[in-house]
Amino acid sequence: MPEIPVPSLKVLEEGKLRAEHPLQGDRDLVLGSAPGADLVVAHPAVSESHARIYAEDGHLVLEDLGSGEGTYLDGQRIDGPARLRHGQQIVLGQPEGPPLVLKFEDPASQLLEDLGLLAPAKKERPKAERTAESILADLAQEPGKEASAAAAEAAAEPPPAARPLIPRPWLPLVASVATAGAVALVWTLLSYLQPASPFWRSVQLAPAVATGGANLVLRSPDIRPREQLTVLLAGITLPQVELGPGQLVLRVPELPARSTGLYDVPMDVRSGGHLLYHRVLPYAVRPQLFRARPEKARVGDLVTLEGKGLTDDRERVTVRFGNTAVVPEAAEPERIEVRVPAVARLAAVAVPVEISVDNWTAVLPQLLSVEPRNEEPLAFRLSAHFDPERAAWRVSHPFGPAFYLPGPEGEDAAPPPLVALALDRWDQLFELARDNPGVRVEAETAERHCTLVARGRGLEPPLALVTWRQGELARLAGGSGSQLSSELVCSWMAGAWNHFLEAFSRGHQIPQKITTPTYVTVLNRLVAANRAGGGYGRPEQREIDALSRSERQVLAQALYPPPKAAASIAGPWVLELENIFSREIPYQAVLRLTLSQQERTLSGDGELSLATDKMEMKLPRTAGHGELEASSPPRIHFVLDFPKPVGQITLEGRLGRFGLEGVFTAKEGRISGRFQGLQPLEPALAEPAVELAAGSGAAPRSLTGGG
C-alpha cells in the first residue's frame, strides 16, 4: 500500500527548490530568523519569530506573530489566522529583490476535502443568511422597538423541511460504501500521482572511501523501493545491485586510468530530473598487477610489470623481488619496467613480486621464475699497432694506451716477436689472476733495465711481462727531453696494473685512500654495478656502456702516460725549514730550489733566506746534487753547500700528499729539523697542474701511483 504523503513546506528561491520541511500535525511550527526557530528563514525582512503554523479542526492554519513586515498568503497580507490550502504560497515580509517563497503542499487533504470526506473550513455566515431566531434576539435586546408582523410571522413559522435524496435508514450503509471507495481512490491516485521525492536529508555511506569494483551502500529513511533512481559517480552511471526500503547498494566502476592515490569525485542521485542527493566522495585508486612479461627472466634482465592504477613517478615506486627492493627504470599508470636484481646466483628460483606506491601495495598473482645471470665479463685483452710518430709499437687495452715498445715496423703491420710475446703474456696474466688472488705485478730495476714482473703462487720462476732499457721507458712516456724517471714510471704502471687485475679478473673492490687515483673510483663503480645486477663483480659490457664520457676518459688515461706527480719531482720548489740557525732565536728560513731530474740523478741549485722580526738575510744561490730513490712514494737525497754561518744542508725526504716533506741537517749536523714544501703555481703552470689533478685524482705534486 502506498505511503500517505504528509503536508510540507517547500522553500523556493527564484523558482528553484532549495529545501523541503515536513509539517507534523501535533506540534506548532514557528517561522523566523532566530536560530531557535523551527524553520529558520535567514533574511533581513524576517523577524526572529515572524509567524507560526498550527493545526485546528483537522486543518493547518497560518498566523502572523506581530512581525514588522507582515505575512503574505498568495500575495494578500493576513491580519489573523488563515487556513492553508494545497498549493498556496507564503512570503514573510516584503524583501527587496526576488522573495523567498514557502509553498504549502498537502495533496491528500485537498483530495479528501474535494470528495467530501473532510469538513471544509468554517466560514463567517453573511448577514443575508441570518436566521429569524438571531433577528428576534437582536430586537429583544432593544426595548422600545416592536417587531414587525412579518418578522413575528417568520419567527413563529418554521421553514419547510427539505426531502432527503437518500432515506435515513440507508444513510449508514451509503456512508460506509462511500468512505471505502474514497479511500481506495485516494490510495490509487497517490500511488500514481506522487509528488517529486524530497531531497535526501540524512544518508550514511559504507565504506567511506569508494574503490573500483567494490560495493557502495547508501542508507537513508528517504530511500523508497519504487523510485527510479540514477546514480552518477564522476559522470559514470553506477549499476544498482540492490534497492530496498532505506537502502541502496551500488557497484563502483573503475574510473579511467589514473595514478595511485585518493581523488575527490562528485556523486549525484537523481529521480527523473530531480536531484535527490549530492556529495563529493573520496575515490581510492589502488595499484594492481596482472602479469609479468616475460614470465621467465634472468638476473639483470628488464621485466615489464603490467597492471593498472600505478603511477608515472618512478621515485614513488618500490618493487620487491622476495626481500630485495629495487627502484624501477621506468613507470607509467599501466606498466612498470624494472631490472631483476640478484635473487638467483646458483640455480633458478621462483620469487614473489610486490610493488609499493607510497603506502599502497599490490602483489603479482603468480611467482616470477628467475634464472642466474649468464656471465660475460669483458675480455681484457691487449692489442698492438705501430705509431709512426713515435716510431714505436703502441700497446693498448680496451679503453686506451697501456705502454709503448720499441721495435721495427713488421711486415703487413704484424707486431715483431718481442711485442707479440708481451701480448701473449698479458693474456696469461689475466687468466692466472682470476683464480689466484696472490698474483701481483711488480717493478724491478736491474742491469740498467726496468721490467714489469708477475709474481705469485704458481709462478715460479716469476713471469717477465715486458722489459725496457733504462731511459727508454721515460723517453717513450715523456718524449726526448723528458725529466721522468723510468723506474718511477715502471713503479706507477705496476700499481695501476694491479688495480685492473682486481677489477677485471677477480671482481674485487679496491681499498681507497686520499691519494688513490680517480680511475680506482670508476673501477669500484663497475664492480659494484655488476654485483648489484647479479654478477660476481667482474665488469661486463653492459656496465661499461653505462659509463659517462668523462669516466671513460679517466679509464683511458689510467695506465699511460703516468701523471707527472708520480714519476718526476723536477721543477721549482719552495721549502720552509725549522730551527735552521738557532733553537733559541725564532728564525724563518725559506729555501727556494730548482731541481732537474735524469732518471735517478738529481741536480739543481737553491737560495736560502733567513728572517726575524727585525732583520732579513739572503745567502747567495748555490748548486746542489742528489739522487732519486724509485720507491712508492719516491724518496730524495739532496745536498746544498751554503757559506757560513749555515754551511752544508742535507735534505732527506719523500714526495708526499702535500709535496716534498722530510728532515734536514745543517752546520755539520749540529742543527736539524723538519722541512715541507710545494711547487709554486705560476700562471704558466696553473692549467697543467689542474689537468694532472683531474687525471690522477690527487692534488698537484702528490703521489698517486704505487701498488
Coordinates of C-alpha atoms in Angstrom, one line a residue, residues 123-429:
K123 CA -16.7 30.5 7.2
E124 CA -18.4 33.5 8.7
R125 CA -22.0 33.5 7.6
P126 CA -23.2 36.5 5.6
K127 CA -25.8 38.8 7.1
A128 CA -28.3 37.9 4.4
E129 CA -28.4 34.4 5.7
R130 CA -29.1 35.2 9.3
T131 CA -32.0 33.2 10.9
A132 CA -35.2 34.5 12.4
E133 CA -34.0 33.5 15.8
S134 CA -31.0 35.8 15.6
I135 CA -33.1 38.7 14.3
L136 CA -35.5 38.3 17.2
A137 CA -32.7 38.1 19.7
D138 CA -31.3 41.3 18.4
L139 CA -34.7 43.1 18.6
A140 CA -35.3 41.8 22.1
Q141 CA -32.1 43.4 23.3
E142 CA -33.5 46.9 22.1
P143 CA -36.5 48.0 24.3
G144 CA -38.9 50.4 22.7
K145 CA -38.7 48.7 19.4
E146 CA -41.6 46.5 18.2
A147 CA -41.1 43.6 15.9
S148 CA -42.9 43.8 12.6
A149 CA -45.7 41.4 11.7
A150 CA -43.6 39.9 9.0
A151 CA -40.7 39.3 11.4
A152 CA -43.0 37.8 14.1
E153 CA -44.7 35.5 11.5
A154 CA -41.3 34.4 10.2
A155 CA -40.3 33.6 13.8
A156 CA -43.4 31.7 14.6
E157 CA -43.5 29.6 11.4
P158 CA -40.7 27.0 10.9
P159 CA -39.1 26.7 7.4
P160 CA -40.4 23.8 5.3
A161 CA -38.3 20.6 5.6
A162 CA -36.3 19.5 2.6
R163 CA -36.9 16.0 1.3
P164 CA -33.7 13.9 1.6
L165 CA -32.3 12.2 -1.5
I166 CA -31.4 9.1 0.4
P167 CA -33.8 7.7 3.1
R168 CA -32.5 7.9 6.6
P169 CA -32.3 4.1 7.2
W170 CA -29.9 3.8 4.2
L171 CA -27.5 6.6 5.3
P172 CA -25.1 4.4 7.4
L173 CA -24.7 1.9 4.6
V174 CA -24.2 4.5 1.9
A175 CA -21.7 6.3 4.1
S176 CA -19.6 3.2 4.7
V177 CA -19.5 2.3 1.0
A178 CA -18.6 5.9 0.0
T179 CA -15.9 6.0 2.6
A180 CA -14.3 2.8 1.5
G181 CA -14.5 3.8 -2.2
A182 CA -13.0 7.2 -1.5
V183 CA -10.1 5.7 0.5
A184 CA -9.3 3.2 -2.3
L185 CA -9.5 6.0 -4.9
V186 CA -7.1 8.2 -2.8
W187 CA -4.5 5.4 -2.4
T188 CA -4.7 4.6 -6.1
L189 CA -4.3 8.2 -7.1
L190 CA -1.4 8.8 -4.7
S191 CA 0.4 5.7 -5.9
Y192 CA 0.5 7.2 -9.5
L193 CA 0.5 10.9 -8.7
Q194 CA 3.2 11.0 -6.0
P195 CA 4.9 14.4 -5.8
A196 CA 8.6 14.7 -6.6
S197 CA 10.7 13.0 -4.0
P198 CA 12.2 15.3 -1.4
F199 CA 16.0 15.9 -1.2
W200 CA 17.6 13.2 1.0
R201 CA 18.4 14.7 4.3
S202 CA 20.4 12.0 6.1
V203 CA 22.5 9.4 4.2
Q204 CA 25.0 7.0 5.6
L205 CA 27.8 5.7 3.2
A206 CA 29.7 2.5 3.7
P207 CA 32.5 2.3 3.1
A208 CA 33.6 6.0 3.5
V209 CA 36.1 5.6 0.6
A210 CA 34.9 4.2 -2.8
T211 CA 37.1 1.7 -4.6
G212 CA 36.7 0.4 -8.2
G213 CA 35.0 -3.0 -8.3
A214 CA 33.6 -2.8 -4.7
N215 CA 30.1 -2.2 -3.4
L216 CA 28.9 1.1 -2.1
V217 CA 25.9 1.1 0.3
L218 CA 23.7 4.1 0.9
R219 CA 21.3 4.0 3.9
S220 CA 18.6 6.6 4.4
P221 CA 14.9 6.7 5.5
D222 CA 14.2 8.7 2.4
I223 CA 15.1 5.8 0.1
R224 CA 12.0 4.1 -1.3
P225 CA 11.9 0.8 -3.3
R226 CA 9.6 2.1 -6.1
E227 CA 11.8 5.1 -7.0
Q228 CA 13.5 5.1 -10.4
L229 CA 17.0 6.2 -9.3
T230 CA 20.0 7.1 -11.4
V231 CA 23.4 7.4 -9.6
L232 CA 26.3 9.1 -11.2
L233 CA 29.9 9.0 -10.0
A234 CA 32.3 11.3 -11.8
G235 CA 29.8 11.3 -14.7
I236 CA 29.7 7.5 -14.9
T237 CA 26.4 5.6 -14.2
L238 CA 26.7 3.2 -11.3
P239 CA 24.8 -0.2 -11.7
Q240 CA 22.4 -1.0 -8.9
V241 CA 22.9 -4.2 -7.0
E242 CA 20.0 -3.9 -4.6
L243 CA 17.3 -1.3 -3.9
G244 CA 15.1 -1.8 -0.8
P245 CA 13.4 0.3 1.9
G246 CA 16.0 2.6 3.3
Q247 CA 19.0 1.0 1.5
L248 CA 20.6 1.3 -2.0
V249 CA 23.6 -1.0 -2.9
L250 CA 25.7 0.1 -5.9
R251 CA 28.7 -1.3 -7.8
V252 CA 31.6 1.2 -8.1
P253 CA 33.1 1.2 -11.6
E254 CA 36.8 1.6 -12.5
L255 CA 37.4 5.2 -13.4
P256 CA 39.6 6.0 -16.4
A257 CA 43.4 5.4 -16.0
R258 CA 44.7 7.3 -13.0
S259 CA 47.8 7.1 -10.8
T260 CA 47.6 5.6 -7.4
G261 CA 46.1 7.9 -4.8
L262 CA 42.9 9.5 -3.3
Y263 CA 40.7 11.6 -5.6
D264 CA 37.6 13.7 -4.7
V265 CA 34.8 12.8 -7.2
P266 CA 31.2 14.1 -7.3
M267 CA 28.3 11.7 -6.8
D268 CA 24.7 12.6 -7.7
V269 CA 21.5 10.6 -7.1
R270 CA 18.6 11.6 -9.3
S271 CA 15.0 10.6 -9.8
G272 CA 14.0 11.8 -13.3
G273 CA 15.2 15.3 -13.5
H274 CA 15.0 15.8 -9.7
L275 CA 18.3 15.8 -7.7
L276 CA 17.8 13.8 -4.5
Y277 CA 21.4 13.7 -3.2
H278 CA 24.8 15.2 -3.9
R279 CA 28.2 14.5 -2.3
V280 CA 31.9 14.8 -3.0
L281 CA 33.2 11.3 -2.3
P282 CA 36.8 10.1 -1.8
Y283 CA 37.8 7.6 -4.5
A284 CA 40.8 5.4 -3.9
V285 CA 42.9 4.3 -6.9
R286 CA 44.9 1.3 -5.7
P287 CA 47.8 -0.3 -7.7
Q288 CA 47.0 -3.6 -9.3
L289 CA 49.4 -6.1 -11.0
F290 CA 48.1 -8.6 -13.6
R291 CA 51.2 -10.2 -15.2
A292 CA 54.9 -10.0 -15.9
R293 CA 56.5 -10.1 -19.3
P294 CA 58.4 -12.2 -19.8
E295 CA 57.2 -14.8 -17.3
K296 CA 60.7 -16.2 -17.0
A297 CA 63.8 -13.9 -16.7
R298 CA 67.4 -13.9 -15.9
V299 CA 69.1 -11.8 -13.2
G300 CA 69.8 -8.4 -14.8
D301 CA 67.0 -8.7 -17.4
L302 CA 64.5 -5.9 -17.9
V303 CA 61.0 -7.1 -16.9
T304 CA 57.7 -5.3 -17.6
L305 CA 55.0 -5.5 -14.9
E306 CA 51.6 -4.8 -16.4
G307 CA 48.7 -3.6 -14.3
K308 CA 46.6 -0.5 -13.6
G309 CA 46.3 2.3 -11.1
L310 CA 50.1 2.6 -11.0
T311 CA 52.0 5.9 -11.4
D312 CA 54.3 7.7 -13.8
D313 CA 56.6 8.9 -11.0
R314 CA 59.1 6.1 -10.5
E315 CA 60.5 7.8 -7.4
R316 CA 57.3 6.8 -5.6
V317 CA 57.6 3.1 -6.6
T318 CA 59.5 0.3 -4.9
V319 CA 59.5 -3.2 -6.4
R320 CA 60.4 -6.1 -4.2
F321 CA 61.6 -9.4 -5.6
G322 CA 61.4 -11.5 -2.5
N323 CA 63.2 -9.5 0.1
T324 CA 65.3 -7.4 -2.4
A325 CA 63.9 -4.0 -3.1
V326 CA 64.8 -2.0 -6.3
V327 CA 63.7 1.2 -7.9
P328 CA 62.2 0.8 -11.4
E329 CA 63.8 2.2 -14.5
A330 CA 60.5 3.5 -16.0
A331 CA 57.0 3.9 -14.7
E332 CA 53.5 4.5 -16.3
P333 CA 50.0 4.2 -14.8
E334 CA 49.6 0.8 -16.6
R335 CA 53.2 -0.6 -16.6
I336 CA 56.4 -0.7 -14.7
E337 CA 59.8 -1.6 -16.1
V338 CA 62.3 -2.9 -13.6
R339 CA 65.6 -4.8 -13.8
V340 CA 65.7 -8.2 -12.0
P341 CA 68.1 -8.0 -9.0
A342 CA 70.5 -10.7 -7.8
V343 CA 68.0 -13.1 -6.3
A344 CA 69.5 -16.1 -8.1
R345 CA 73.2 -16.9 -8.3
L346 CA 73.5 -20.8 -8.4
A347 CA 70.1 -22.0 -9.7
A348 CA 66.7 -20.9 -10.9
V349 CA 64.3 -19.7 -8.2
A350 CA 60.6 -18.6 -8.1
V351 CA 60.2 -15.4 -6.3
P352 CA 57.1 -13.3 -5.3
V353 CA 57.0 -9.8 -6.8
E354 CA 55.4 -6.9 -4.9
I355 CA 55.0 -3.3 -5.9
S356 CA 54.6 -0.4 -3.4
V357 CA 53.4 3.0 -4.4
D358 CA 53.7 5.3 -1.4
N359 CA 51.7 3.3 1.2
W360 CA 49.7 1.2 -1.4
T361 CA 50.8 -2.3 -2.3
A362 CA 50.0 -4.8 -5.0
V363 CA 51.3 -8.4 -5.5
L364 CA 51.9 -10.2 -8.8
P365 CA 49.3 -13.1 -9.0
Q366 CA 52.0 -15.6 -10.0
L367 CA 55.6 -16.2 -8.9
L368 CA 58.3 -15.0 -11.3
S369 CA 60.8 -17.6 -12.4
V370 CA 64.3 -16.1 -12.2
E371 CA 67.5 -17.8 -13.5
P372 CA 71.1 -16.9 -12.7
R373 CA 72.8 -14.3 -14.8
N374 CA 74.9 -15.5 -17.8
E375 CA 78.3 -14.1 -17.1
E376 CA 80.0 -12.4 -20.0
P377 CA 82.9 -10.5 -18.4
L378 CA 84.9 -8.1 -20.5
A379 CA 87.8 -9.9 -22.3
F380 CA 90.6 -7.6 -21.1
R381 CA 93.0 -8.2 -24.0
L382 CA 95.8 -6.1 -25.3
S383 CA 96.4 -5.1 -28.9
A384 CA 99.4 -3.6 -30.7
H385 CA 99.6 -1.0 -33.6
F386 CA 102.7 0.7 -35.0
D387 CA 102.8 4.5 -34.3
P388 CA 104.9 6.2 -37.0
E389 CA 105.2 9.5 -35.0
R390 CA 106.9 7.8 -32.1
A391 CA 108.5 5.1 -34.2
A392 CA 107.3 2.5 -31.7
W393 CA 104.6 0.0 -31.1
R394 CA 101.6 1.2 -29.2
V395 CA 100.1 -1.5 -26.9
S396 CA 96.5 -0.7 -25.9
H397 CA 94.0 -2.1 -23.5
P398 CA 90.2 -1.9 -24.2
F399 CA 90.0 1.8 -23.0
G400 CA 93.2 3.4 -24.2
P401 CA 97.1 3.1 -24.4
A402 CA 98.9 0.8 -22.0
F403 CA 102.5 1.4 -22.9
Y404 CA 104.9 1.7 -25.9
L405 CA 107.6 -0.8 -27.0
P406 CA 110.4 0.0 -29.4
G407 CA 110.8 -2.1 -32.5
P408 CA 110.8 -2.0 -36.3
E409 CA 107.6 -1.9 -38.2
G410 CA 106.6 -5.5 -39.1
E411 CA 105.5 -6.9 -42.4
D412 CA 101.9 -6.2 -43.1
A413 CA 101.8 -4.3 -39.7
A414 CA 102.2 -7.6 -37.8
P415 CA 103.9 -7.0 -34.4
P416 CA 107.5 -8.2 -34.0
P417 CA 108.2 -11.2 -31.8
L418 CA 109.1 -9.2 -28.7
V419 CA 105.7 -7.3 -28.9
A420 CA 103.8 -10.5 -29.7
L421 CA 105.4 -12.2 -26.7
A422 CA 104.3 -9.3 -24.4
L423 CA 100.7 -9.5 -25.7
D424 CA 100.6 -13.3 -25.1
R425 CA 102.0 -13.0 -21.5
W426 CA 99.5 -10.2 -20.6
D427 CA 96.7 -12.6 -21.7
Q428 CA 98.1 -15.3 -19.5
L429 CA 98.3 -12.8 -16.6

